[in-house]
C-alpha cells in the first residue's frame, strides 16, 4: 500500500511540469544570468586600479612608510591595487569634489590611531578602498607602538605585513576563494530553490483532505492510514525536490564553475537539508486551518516572499536590520535560517555558527512535519 | 429479512443559520438500488458526505452495516465505494494508473489489485484509453473513469452522487446499465440524482427530499399511489367551448381540466383507462381533435403535488 502511494505520488510530482519548470529551470536561468552579469563585473574589479588621494601626517608617526606600503599592494596578477596621489587635505577634497583629476576617495593618515576614509559615492572602487582602510586600521596600533618603541624597525614591521595584508584584502571580499561577493547570489539562489519546494509540500495534504480537493474527498473515504499516506507523499516529493536542488547546485559548480570554496560537500548538505525544510514548511501550511486551496497557496506565497524579504534574499542588509530590532524573527523565519547557514559557510566555513544553523534547520523541519502529521489525523469537516 | 446496510436516524446538519438536514432518517437494505431524489440544494450530497463521515453533523446517528460510522472506521470504509459528483482523478496519472492508485488504497495484494483494475477498466469500457491522461478524455469517458476508480475494489456498498451530470445520452445509458449490473453482482447502490427519469429507470426504492427533509419514501408505485393524480389525458384540440370543458370536468374520475394553446389536459384520479371516457365524449359531441393520449404520473408529478414545485428547472 505504501509503495503504491509512494510510486504514484512520485509520478505525480515528476509529471507536474509547472513545478519542475519553476523550481529548476527558473533557478538555472537566473544562475546563468547572474554568472554572466556579476562574473564579468567581478573579473573587471579584480584588475581595477583605484586612484586615491593620500593625506600624510607627521613623518615620525610613519605615515610616509604607510603611503609606500599602500603603493605596493598588488592583485595576484601583479596589477597595482592603488594609484596614490600624495596631497594635503584641502587639495584632496578639491580633487574629490571636482573629479579632476578623478579620485575615488581620500585616505587620511594624519592621525594613525584614527585612519579616515572619505568617499563621495558608493561603488566597487569605494568598496576596495574601504577594505584596504579596514586592514590599515587593524595594523595601525602595531605601527604606532613600533614607532614609539622601536622606530628604526618600522620598515621591516610594515614589510612583514605585506603578504598577510594581501591575504586580508582577499578575505575582505576582493579577490578569489570562497569569499567572492557574487557567490552569495548563488547561495541565495540555492536557498530560493529550497524554499520553493514548499509549493510542492503544500500539495501533499491537498490530495488527502476532503475540504481541499475532489481527489482528497475520494482518498478521505478510503481506509488508508492518513499518516502513512502523507509520509509516502512527503518522501516522493522530497526525492524529486532534492534531485532538482542537487541538479541546480551541480550546474552552478560544474557548468558555471562557481567557486563555492573548499567545503562543497557542506554546500550540498546545506542545500539538501534546506530543501527538506522548504518541503516541510509547505506541508505544515497545507494542514493549518480550513482554508481553500487558493487561500492556502496565497498564505504560503506570503510566507515565502515575506520571509525571503526579511532574510535579506532581496535586500542585502535586511537580515541585519531584523537581527538588531527583532532577532526572534530571524530564528523562526525558514528563509533566514537557511540563508544564515549559507552565510556562515561562506564567511566562516564549517564553524560553530554553521552547525547552529544546520541544527535549527533540522529542528524546524521536524517540528513542521510532526505538527502537520498531528493535524492530519482523520476528522470530519464542518463544511466542504 | 434483508440486512440493513445503511441506517440514518434523525440527522441534523446546520451550516450556521441554514439547516441542511432536518431530522432526516433513512434505511437501506442489502441488495437495493436506493434512489435519493431531490432538487439542487435539497441535501442529497450533504447526506452522502455525512454518511461517509466527511462532514460532521449536529445531531443524529449513522450506522453502516449495523455499526456506528465515524471518521476512524477504516473497516467500514473499506466496504464502501464512492463515485463523487465531480470527477476526482489525478491529471498527472494515466487512466490505468488512476484506477490502480485508488484501487491500491483498498487492496494490498498486488495480483488481486491488478485483476480488479483490469476488470474495472473493462467494466466501464475504457480499455482503449488505458494509457491516456484524463485531460485527453471526453466528458463521458472521464465520468466512466471516475466510476472505475470508485468501484475497482469491489465494494459492498457503492454511492453514486449524480454520476451522469453533463454526460451525453449514450454515456448516460451505459453508466445506468453498468450500475444495474453492479447491483446484479451483489452491490447495494445509493444513487442520488435530480434526474427523475434515471431514478425511475434504475431504483427499486426512492426517497424524495427537499430542504433537508424527507418528502416521501417508497417504491415507485407506492410513491405514485400517494398522489391524487393517477392519469393525465392530453388532447390536441383546435377549438373547444366553455360548455364542453365544463362537461368534461363532470366525467367520472376527472378532478381537473386545463385548456392552454390548443392542448387540453384532463387530470384523473382513480383508474388507469380514463382515456375511453374522454374520447367517447368528443365523438358523441362531434368535436374534432388531432391527437389524444394518456400519461401516467411521474416522480416529478409526485414531487410537484407534494411540494407544489417542479423537481428541477425546465431544460
XYZ file of C-alpha atoms in Angstrom, chain B:
315
model
C -35.326 -10.366 6.002
C -32.573 -8.430 4.222
C -29.753 -6.942 6.284
C -29.708 -3.210 6.792
C -26.702 -1.676 5.073
C -27.356 1.990 5.861
C -29.348 3.445 8.701
C -29.618 7.153 9.347
C -31.666 8.339 12.301
C -32.798 11.928 12.926
C -29.768 13.513 11.314
C -29.426 17.268 11.773
C -26.768 19.233 9.931
C -26.531 23.002 10.156
C -24.358 25.412 8.179
C -24.539 28.370 10.560
C -28.155 29.509 10.268
C -29.044 27.197 7.393
C -30.471 23.801 8.273
C -29.159 21.469 5.574
C -30.608 18.275 7.083
C -33.597 18.480 9.344
C -34.177 15.310 11.390
C -33.502 13.258 8.328
C -33.822 9.472 8.509
C -33.489 6.634 6.035
C -32.883 2.918 5.932
C -31.359 0.991 3.019
C -31.385 -2.769 2.787
C -28.808 -5.076 1.258
C -29.193 -5.531 -2.489
C -31.294 -2.416 -3.088
C -30.741 0.314 -5.608
C -31.859 3.185 -3.471
C -32.613 6.480 -5.168
C -32.116 9.734 -3.341
C -34.075 12.236 -5.351
C -34.382 15.941 -4.833
C -33.748 19.317 -6.442
C -30.349 21.006 -6.285
C -29.649 22.116 -2.719
C -32.137 19.676 -1.201
C -29.441 17.986 0.937
C -28.593 14.878 -1.099
C -24.827 15.453 -1.213
C -24.788 16.611 2.429
C -26.453 13.322 3.365
C -23.836 11.357 1.450
C -20.957 13.356 2.958
C -22.318 12.767 6.476
C -22.756 9.092 5.676
C -19.084 8.887 4.657
C -18.001 10.813 7.780
C -16.545 13.546 5.621
C -18.921 16.048 7.207
C -19.578 16.412 10.886
C -23.227 16.698 11.949
C -25.043 18.278 14.837
C -27.392 15.519 15.879
C -28.443 12.038 14.945
C -26.867 8.681 14.284
C -25.410 6.941 11.245
C -24.917 3.205 11.052
C -23.286 1.285 8.206
C -23.538 -2.485 8.154
C -25.149 -2.241 11.600
C -22.162 -0.455 13.082
C -21.752 3.158 14.052
C -19.849 5.114 11.424
C -17.173 7.661 12.316
C -14.026 9.005 10.597
C -11.709 6.338 12.008
C -13.799 3.327 10.968
C -11.384 2.087 8.314
C -13.041 -1.343 8.405
C -16.346 0.170 7.315
C -14.739 2.479 4.779
C -13.071 -0.486 3.113
C -16.537 -1.871 2.283
C -17.708 1.300 0.551
C -17.077 2.646 -2.926
C -17.716 6.261 -3.797
C -18.305 7.852 -7.164
C -18.326 11.559 -6.364
C -20.335 14.192 -8.183
C -17.229 15.860 -9.644
C -14.588 13.853 -11.430
C -11.886 13.093 -8.850
C -8.771 11.781 -10.580
C -5.144 12.860 -10.902
C -4.382 14.674 -14.144
C -0.765 13.517 -13.933
C -1.663 9.802 -13.945
C -2.940 7.805 -16.897
C -6.333 6.089 -16.909
C -4.764 2.787 -15.807
C -2.571 4.446 -13.172
C -5.523 6.323 -11.706
C -7.645 3.193 -11.312
C -4.632 1.322 -9.938
C -3.902 4.102 -7.472
C -7.398 4.292 -5.997
C -7.820 0.512 -6.003
C -4.478 0.306 -4.200
C -5.881 2.331 -1.309
C -8.125 -0.672 -0.562
C -6.379 -3.759 -1.941
C -2.930 -4.778 -0.699
C -2.366 -7.925 -2.748
C -0.640 -6.916 -5.998
C -2.034 -9.714 -8.149
C -5.561 -9.189 -6.918
C -5.226 -5.468 -7.402
C -4.069 -5.921 -10.997
C -7.025 -8.231 -11.689
C -9.515 -5.807 -10.142
C -8.063 -2.862 -12.052
C -8.311 -4.708 -15.368
C -11.874 -5.753 -14.572
C -12.964 -2.237 -13.614
C -11.472 -0.804 -16.793
C -13.227 -3.458 -18.857
C -16.458 -2.917 -16.945
C -16.694 0.779 -17.804
C -15.381 0.083 -21.301
C -12.328 2.348 -21.332
C -9.711 -0.304 -22.093
C -8.779 1.504 -25.317
C -7.837 4.578 -23.315
C -5.679 2.929 -20.637
C -2.622 4.989 -21.462
C -4.469 8.249 -21.942
C -4.185 11.093 -19.478
C -7.531 12.392 -18.152
C -7.160 15.706 -19.982
C -7.314 13.830 -23.275
C -10.643 12.158 -22.446
C -14.137 13.342 -23.356
C -16.668 14.189 -20.629
C -18.369 10.798 -20.914
C -15.098 8.864 -20.756
C -13.985 10.920 -17.764
C -17.191 10.007 -15.962
C -16.562 6.368 -16.727
C -13.021 6.660 -15.380
C -14.470 8.312 -12.278
C -16.735 5.296 -11.831
C -13.918 2.797 -12.412
C -11.869 4.478 -9.667
C -14.798 4.129 -7.248
C -15.750 0.521 -7.934
C -12.472 -1.234 -8.751
C -12.052 -2.671 -5.236
C -15.465 -4.390 -5.477
C -17.226 -2.665 -2.589
C -20.420 -3.958 -0.977
C -21.986 -0.513 -0.876
C -21.482 1.885 -3.770
C -22.546 5.504 -3.581
C -23.143 7.299 -6.857
C -23.523 11.028 -6.329
C -25.121 12.420 -9.503
C -22.805 10.453 -11.793
C -24.486 11.495 -15.038
C -24.370 15.278 -14.703
C -23.209 16.795 -18.017
C -22.959 13.414 -19.722
C -24.181 12.689 -23.264
C -27.199 10.344 -23.593
C -25.123 7.445 -24.915
C -22.686 7.538 -21.999
C -25.576 8.074 -19.595
C -27.279 4.861 -20.731
C -24.029 2.963 -20.494
C -23.499 4.244 -16.951
C -27.022 3.309 -15.881
C -26.676 -0.166 -17.375
C -23.374 -0.580 -15.547
C -24.905 0.413 -12.225
C -27.717 -2.124 -12.708
C -25.108 -4.775 -13.443
C -23.106 -3.915 -10.316
C -26.301 -4.373 -8.333
C -26.938 -7.700 -10.026
C -23.442 -8.745 -8.936
C -24.394 -8.111 -5.333
C -23.590 -4.487 -4.538
C -26.041 -2.268 -2.712
C -26.353 1.035 -4.507
C -27.202 4.528 -3.351
C -27.966 6.713 -6.315
C -28.512 10.434 -5.915
C -29.872 12.469 -8.755
C -32.203 15.239 -9.729
C -32.996 13.395 -12.961
C -36.255 11.616 -12.107
C -36.181 9.536 -15.315
C -32.921 7.906 -14.238
C -34.208 7.182 -10.775
C -37.434 5.736 -12.184
C -35.471 3.541 -14.563
C -32.891 2.321 -12.074
C -34.067 2.323 -8.478
C -36.115 -0.197 -6.500
C -36.881 2.276 -3.792
C -36.825 6.046 -3.801
C -36.634 8.753 -1.177
C -37.634 12.218 -2.263
C -36.128 15.027 -0.253
C -36.469 18.780 -0.229
C -34.943 21.431 2.033
C -33.158 18.763 4.065
C -36.322 16.861 4.845
C -37.793 13.594 3.683
C -40.792 14.388 1.484
C -41.773 10.841 0.577
C -40.267 7.370 0.522
C -41.234 4.060 -1.045
C -41.199 2.054 -4.247
C -42.075 3.930 -7.423
C -45.626 2.596 -7.351
C -46.004 3.391 -3.686
C -44.915 6.953 -4.311
C -47.246 7.389 -7.243
C -50.048 5.934 -5.170
C -49.533 8.732 -2.649
C -50.841 11.366 -5.025
C -54.298 12.161 -6.334
C -53.316 12.126 -9.986
C -53.322 8.611 -11.421
C -53.573 9.516 -15.092
C -53.481 12.595 -17.304
C -55.338 12.581 -20.645
C -53.867 15.022 -23.140
C -55.975 16.070 -26.168
C -54.764 18.298 -29.003
C -57.945 20.109 -29.957
C -58.286 23.260 -32.056
C -61.494 24.725 -30.664
C -63.373 23.878 -27.510
C -66.269 25.718 -25.902
C -66.538 26.549 -22.199
C -69.577 24.283 -22.010
C -67.574 21.347 -23.355
C -64.831 21.976 -20.784
C -67.415 22.034 -18.004
C -68.924 18.805 -19.343
C -65.516 17.092 -19.304
C -64.991 18.211 -15.712
C -68.107 16.262 -14.811
C -66.801 12.999 -16.291
C -66.107 10.089 -13.952
C -62.656 10.256 -12.135
C -61.878 13.717 -13.614
C -60.798 16.273 -10.986
C -59.055 18.974 -13.020
C -59.184 20.253 -16.626
C -56.876 22.809 -18.211
C -57.029 24.118 -21.775
C -53.978 26.026 -22.939
C -52.955 26.813 -26.547
C -54.996 24.017 -28.076
C -53.868 21.398 -25.577
C -56.461 20.075 -23.179
C -55.068 18.310 -20.069
C -57.561 16.228 -18.170
C -56.349 15.019 -14.786
C -57.962 11.928 -13.375
C -57.812 10.191 -10.047
C -58.610 6.508 -9.731
C -58.351 4.035 -12.566
C -55.874 3.988 -15.463
C -58.164 3.759 -18.500
C -59.957 7.095 -18.404
C -58.944 7.830 -21.989
C -62.015 5.882 -23.179
C -64.463 8.160 -21.328
C -62.786 11.300 -22.678
C -62.573 10.109 -26.301
C -66.194 8.917 -26.180
C -67.272 12.410 -25.056
C -65.502 14.003 -28.044
C -67.001 11.553 -30.524
C -70.558 11.804 -29.092
C -70.473 15.605 -29.342
C -68.850 15.639 -32.780
C -65.770 17.583 -31.608
C -62.758 17.060 -33.851
C -59.332 16.533 -32.270
C -55.894 15.845 -33.717
C -54.467 13.509 -31.105
C -55.372 12.013 -27.741
C -53.027 10.157 -25.412
C -52.658 9.100 -21.794
C -49.751 9.937 -19.438
C -49.138 8.081 -16.208
C -47.764 10.139 -13.324
C -44.015 10.501 -12.963
C -41.941 11.080 -9.882
C -41.887 14.698 -10.948
C -45.688 14.731 -10.579
C -45.245 13.193 -7.160
C -42.758 15.876 -6.232
C -44.902 18.612 -7.782
C -48.020 17.531 -5.965
C -46.325 17.087 -2.592
C -44.137 20.210 -2.627
C -46.001 22.393 -5.078
C -42.899 22.901 -7.233
C -41.018 21.230 -10.065
C -38.261 18.745 -9.194
C -35.821 20.544 -11.453
C -35.709 23.538 -13.674
C -37.131 23.028 -17.120
C -34.265 22.316 -19.526
